[in-house]
Amino acid sequence: DAMVIQNPRYQVTQFGKPVTLSCSQTLNHNVMYWYQQKSSQAPKLLFHYYDKDFNNEADTPDNFQSRRPNTSFCFLDIRSPGLGDAAMYLCATSRPTGQGRSKLFFGSGTQLSVL
Amino acid sequence: AQTVTQSQPEMSVQEAETVTLSCTYDTSENNYYLFWYKQPPSRQMILVIRQEAYKQQNATENRFSVNFQKAAKSFSLKISDSQLGDTAMYFCAFMPYSGAGSYQLTFGKGTKLSVIP
C-alpha cells in the first residue's frame, strides 16, 4: 500500500548531539510537512516543502533544518538538540492544489528523546 | 491568525452510545476547511472527517458526523454507536482555503475520548 514511512519509530540522542529523522513516501505527493508534537499538546507545523521549494514557519527555531533530496524523501535535522526538543515528530504529505491539498497523509511519527 | 479551541480535555462514553465532541474556531477567512483527526495510542494521525466551509450540508462518514455552524464558528463531531476502537485523542483542525497559511493545519489541543465497555 502507498504510504508515509518514518524511521526510526523511536530515537534517543544526547543533549547537543545532532540528529536526523527521516521520512519517505510512496504517494508521489508534491508537498511534504514536518510537524512537532510535544507531550499532551497539539501538533505544530515546523516547515513544509512544495517540490523543492522550502517554506519555513516564522517561529520555527534555527536549530531545525530540513532537506528534500527527491520527491520521495524528506529529512529533519536538529543541529543541537535541547531537552525542550523532546517530542513526537510527524511527517505528512499532500497533493499541492485543490481538495487534495487539504487531505494530509501522516506517518506514524518518530518519538525523540533527548538525554 | 486562526485559533481552534476544544473545551473538553477528556470525555468518556459507554460502548454503543453516542458522544459529541465540541470545537470552536476563530478566523477572518471566508473559505476554509475544517477537520477532525483521530490519534490513537499508536500516535498515527488519521483523518476522520472533513468539511468545506462553503458547503452548508454537514459532512458524514459512516458513524461520524459533524454539526457545522459557520456563523457561530462551531464544528462539533458526533460519534454514533461508539466502539472500543474509537478510544483516542481527537483533534479539531483548521486550514485556510487559499493564501498565506493555506498549507498549515492549525490544531486544537485535543479531546481524549475513552470508550468504556
Short mmCIF file of C-alpha atoms in Angstrom, two decimals:
data_model
loop_
_atom_site.label_atom_id
_atom_site.label_comp_id
_atom_site.label_asym_id
_atom_site.label_seq_id
_atom_site.Cartn_x
_atom_site.Cartn_y
_atom_site.Cartn_z
CA ASP A 1 0.00 0.00 0.00
CA ALA A 2 1.12 3.53 -0.70
CA MET A 3 2.06 5.25 2.49
CA VAL A 4 4.22 7.62 4.52
CA ILE A 5 7.03 5.89 6.39
CA GLN A 6 9.04 7.38 9.22
CA ASN A 7 12.20 5.89 10.61
CA PRO A 8 13.11 5.22 13.27
CA ARG A 9 9.99 4.86 15.41
CA TYR A 10 11.98 5.87 18.50
CA GLN A 11 15.17 7.91 18.54
CA VAL A 12 17.33 8.73 21.53
CA THR A 13 20.01 11.38 21.31
CA GLN A 14 22.22 13.26 23.69
CA PHE A 15 21.92 16.91 24.56
CA GLY A 16 23.68 18.87 21.82
CA LYS A 17 24.34 15.87 19.55
CA PRO A 18 22.98 16.36 16.00
CA VAL A 19 20.20 14.01 14.99
CA THR A 20 18.40 13.32 11.73
CA LEU A 21 14.90 11.96 11.33
CA SER A 22 13.75 10.55 8.03
CA CYS A 23 10.50 10.33 6.12
CA SER A 24 9.71 8.61 2.85
CA GLN A 25 6.55 8.39 0.80
CA THR A 26 5.24 6.23 -1.99
CA LEU A 27 2.29 8.52 -2.76
CA ASN A 28 4.28 10.77 -5.13
CA HIS A 29 2.86 13.82 -3.41
CA ASN A 30 4.39 17.22 -4.12
CA VAL A 31 4.05 18.57 -0.60
CA MET A 32 5.78 17.18 2.49
CA TYR A 33 5.40 18.55 6.00
CA TRP A 34 7.12 18.24 9.37
CA TYR A 35 5.05 18.72 12.50
CA GLN A 36 6.30 18.74 16.09
CA GLN A 37 4.01 17.38 18.79
CA LYS A 38 5.10 17.75 22.38
CA SER A 39 3.54 15.62 25.08
CA SER A 40 -0.18 16.33 25.55
CA GLN A 41 -0.08 19.18 23.04
CA ALA A 42 -1.40 19.80 19.56
CA PRO A 43 0.89 19.22 16.57
CA LYS A 44 2.64 22.35 15.34
CA LEU A 45 3.90 22.87 11.81
CA LEU A 46 7.66 23.42 11.58
CA PHE A 47 8.00 23.70 7.78
CA HIS A 48 6.89 22.23 4.52
CA TYR A 49 8.25 21.59 1.06
CA TYR A 50 6.33 22.17 -2.13
CA ASP A 51 8.52 20.18 -4.50
CA LYS A 52 11.95 21.73 -3.88
CA ASP A 53 10.53 24.96 -2.52
CA PHE A 54 11.19 25.15 1.22
CA ASN A 55 8.72 27.05 3.42
CA ASN A 56 9.74 27.72 7.00
CA GLU A 57 7.23 28.77 9.65
CA ALA A 58 8.16 32.10 11.22
CA ASP A 59 8.52 30.70 14.73
CA THR A 60 10.48 27.57 13.86
CA PRO A 61 13.84 27.73 15.66
CA ASP A 62 17.02 27.91 13.56
CA ASN A 63 18.10 24.70 15.27
CA PHE A 64 15.71 22.85 12.96
CA GLN A 65 16.64 22.30 9.34
CA SER A 66 15.24 20.15 6.58
CA ARG A 67 16.36 18.54 3.35
CA ARG A 68 14.41 17.06 0.50
CA PRO A 69 16.79 15.38 -1.95
CA ASN A 70 13.98 14.00 -4.12
CA THR A 71 10.20 13.63 -4.24
CA SER A 72 10.17 10.55 -2.05
CA PHE A 73 12.39 11.54 0.86
CA CYS A 74 12.49 14.34 3.39
CA PHE A 75 14.77 14.72 6.40
CA LEU A 76 14.53 16.71 9.60
CA ASP A 77 17.87 17.74 11.07
CA ILE A 78 18.15 19.03 14.61
CA ARG A 79 21.57 20.60 14.86
CA SER A 80 21.91 20.84 18.64
CA PRO A 81 19.01 19.15 20.40
CA GLY A 82 17.94 20.56 23.72
CA LEU A 83 15.75 18.97 26.35
CA GLY A 84 12.85 21.03 25.05
CA ASP A 85 13.10 19.37 21.65
CA ALA A 86 11.95 16.03 23.02
CA ALA A 87 8.71 15.38 21.14
CA MET A 88 6.93 13.28 18.55
CA TYR A 89 7.85 14.42 15.05
CA LEU A 90 5.20 13.77 12.45
CA CYS A 91 5.80 13.74 8.71
CA ALA A 92 2.87 14.23 6.35
CA THR A 93 2.27 14.57 2.63
CA SER A 94 -0.41 16.02 0.40
CA ARG A 95 -1.17 16.96 -3.17
CA PRO A 96 -0.42 20.61 -3.92
CA THR A 97 -3.73 22.05 -5.01
CA GLY A 98 -7.46 21.77 -4.76
CA GLN A 99 -9.10 19.38 -2.39
CA GLY A 100 -6.02 17.17 -2.47
CA ARG A 101 -4.10 19.85 -0.60
CA SER A 102 -6.48 19.55 2.29
CA LYS A 103 -6.06 15.80 2.67
CA LEU A 104 -2.88 15.09 4.58
CA PHE A 105 -1.43 11.61 4.93
CA PHE A 106 0.56 11.21 8.12
CA GLY A 107 3.33 8.82 9.01
CA SER A 108 3.44 7.01 12.36
CA GLY A 109 5.88 9.55 13.78
CA THR A 110 9.31 9.41 15.38
CA GLN A 111 9.41 9.83 19.16
CA LEU A 112 12.59 11.74 20.01
CA SER A 113 14.11 11.60 23.47
CA VAL A 114 16.95 13.89 24.49
CA LEU A 115 19.16 12.78 27.38
CA ALA B 1 -4.14 34.11 12.60
CA GLN B 2 -6.52 31.29 13.27
CA THR B 3 -7.26 29.69 16.60
CA VAL B 4 -9.01 26.43 17.36
CA THR B 5 -10.49 25.72 20.79
CA GLN B 6 -11.54 22.38 22.18
CA SER B 7 -13.06 22.94 25.61
CA GLN B 8 -13.32 19.30 26.67
CA PRO B 9 -9.90 17.87 27.59
CA GLU B 10 -11.36 14.46 28.36
CA MET B 11 -14.62 12.62 27.73
CA SER B 12 -15.91 9.12 28.16
CA VAL B 13 -18.78 7.21 26.63
CA GLN B 14 -20.29 3.78 27.04
CA GLU B 15 -19.83 1.38 24.17
CA ALA B 16 -22.69 1.65 21.63
CA GLU B 17 -23.72 5.07 22.92
CA THR B 18 -23.43 8.43 21.16
CA VAL B 19 -20.98 11.17 22.10
CA THR B 20 -20.42 14.71 20.82
CA LEU B 21 -17.08 16.49 20.88
CA SER B 22 -17.06 20.28 20.72
CA CYS B 23 -14.85 22.63 18.75
CA THR B 24 -14.95 26.35 18.12
CA TYR B 25 -12.61 28.37 15.97
CA ASP B 26 -11.81 31.94 15.15
CA THR B 27 -10.84 33.21 11.72
CA SER B 28 -11.33 36.15 9.40
CA GLU B 29 -11.27 33.84 6.38
CA ASN B 30 -14.46 33.16 4.48
CA ASN B 31 -13.38 29.97 2.78
CA TYR B 32 -11.62 27.22 4.67
CA TYR B 33 -11.57 23.57 5.60
CA LEU B 34 -12.32 22.06 8.97
CA PHE B 35 -11.24 18.63 10.08
CA TRP B 36 -11.47 16.11 12.82
CA TYR B 37 -8.41 13.93 13.24
CA LYS B 38 -8.10 10.86 15.43
CA GLN B 39 -4.83 9.94 17.13
CA PRO B 40 -4.95 6.51 18.79
CA PRO B 41 -2.24 5.26 21.17
CA SER B 42 -0.17 4.27 18.12
CA ARG B 43 0.16 8.07 17.57
CA GLN B 44 -0.60 7.97 13.84
CA MET B 45 -2.85 10.87 12.91
CA ILE B 46 -5.89 9.64 10.99
CA LEU B 47 -8.38 11.87 9.19
CA VAL B 48 -11.90 11.20 10.45
CA ILE B 49 -13.92 13.77 8.57
CA ARG B 50 -13.51 16.95 6.54
CA GLN B 51 -15.87 19.87 6.00
CA GLU B 52 -15.59 22.61 3.42
CA ALA B 53 -16.85 25.93 4.75
CA TYR B 54 -18.73 26.85 1.59
CA LYS B 55 -20.85 23.70 1.85
CA GLN B 56 -23.88 24.10 4.08
CA GLN B 57 -24.52 20.38 4.25
CA ASN B 58 -22.88 18.69 7.22
CA ALA B 59 -20.29 16.05 6.35
CA THR B 60 -20.85 12.44 7.38
CA GLU B 61 -18.61 9.37 7.29
CA ASN B 62 -20.37 6.24 8.48
CA ARG B 63 -20.78 6.61 12.26
CA PHE B 64 -19.15 10.04 12.30
CA SER B 65 -20.98 13.26 11.52
CA VAL B 66 -20.43 16.93 12.16
CA ASN B 67 -22.60 19.87 13.10
CA PHE B 68 -21.09 22.82 11.28
CA GLN B 69 -22.40 26.24 12.28
CA LYS B 70 -20.45 28.77 10.24
CA ALA B 71 -21.94 31.90 11.77
CA ALA B 72 -21.24 30.63 15.27
CA LYS B 73 -17.83 29.26 14.20
CA SER B 74 -18.67 25.95 15.74
CA PHE B 75 -17.75 22.49 14.44
CA SER B 76 -18.75 19.56 16.64
CA LEU B 77 -18.19 15.87 15.98
CA LYS B 78 -20.83 13.26 16.76
CA ILE B 79 -19.81 9.63 17.07
CA SER B 80 -22.72 7.20 16.98
CA ASP B 81 -22.64 3.59 18.17
CA SER B 82 -19.27 4.15 19.88
CA GLN B 83 -16.80 1.29 19.60
CA LEU B 84 -13.77 0.40 21.69
CA GLY B 85 -11.57 1.25 18.72
CA ASP B 86 -12.80 4.84 18.89
CA THR B 87 -10.72 5.35 22.03
CA ALA B 88 -8.21 8.01 21.01
CA MET B 89 -7.26 11.66 21.15
CA TYR B 90 -9.42 13.70 18.78
CA PHE B 91 -8.13 16.91 17.29
CA CYS B 92 -10.18 19.58 15.59
CA ALA B 93 -8.19 21.41 12.90
CA PHE B 94 -8.49 24.35 10.50
CA MET B 95 -6.90 25.09 7.13
CA PRO B 96 -7.46 28.23 5.02
CA TYR B 97 -8.73 27.59 1.52
CA SER B 98 -6.09 29.80 -0.08
CA GLY B 99 -3.50 32.47 0.55
CA ALA B 100 -0.95 32.71 3.33
CA GLY B 101 -1.02 29.75 5.63
CA SER B 102 -3.00 27.64 3.22
CA TYR B 103 -0.64 24.72 3.76
CA GLN B 104 -0.85 24.93 7.53
CA LEU B 105 -3.17 22.87 9.67
CA THR B 106 -3.96 24.66 12.93
CA PHE B 107 -4.95 22.13 15.57
CA GLY B 108 -6.89 22.45 18.79
CA LYS B 109 -5.43 20.98 21.96
CA GLY B 110 -7.42 17.80 21.61
CA THR B 111 -10.08 15.83 23.47
CA LYS B 112 -9.15 12.48 24.92
CA LEU B 113 -12.07 10.10 24.36
CA SER B 114 -12.38 6.85 26.25
CA VAL B 115 -14.95 4.27 25.21
CA ILE B 116 -15.96 2.12 28.17
CA PRO B 117 -17.02 -1.49 27.65
#
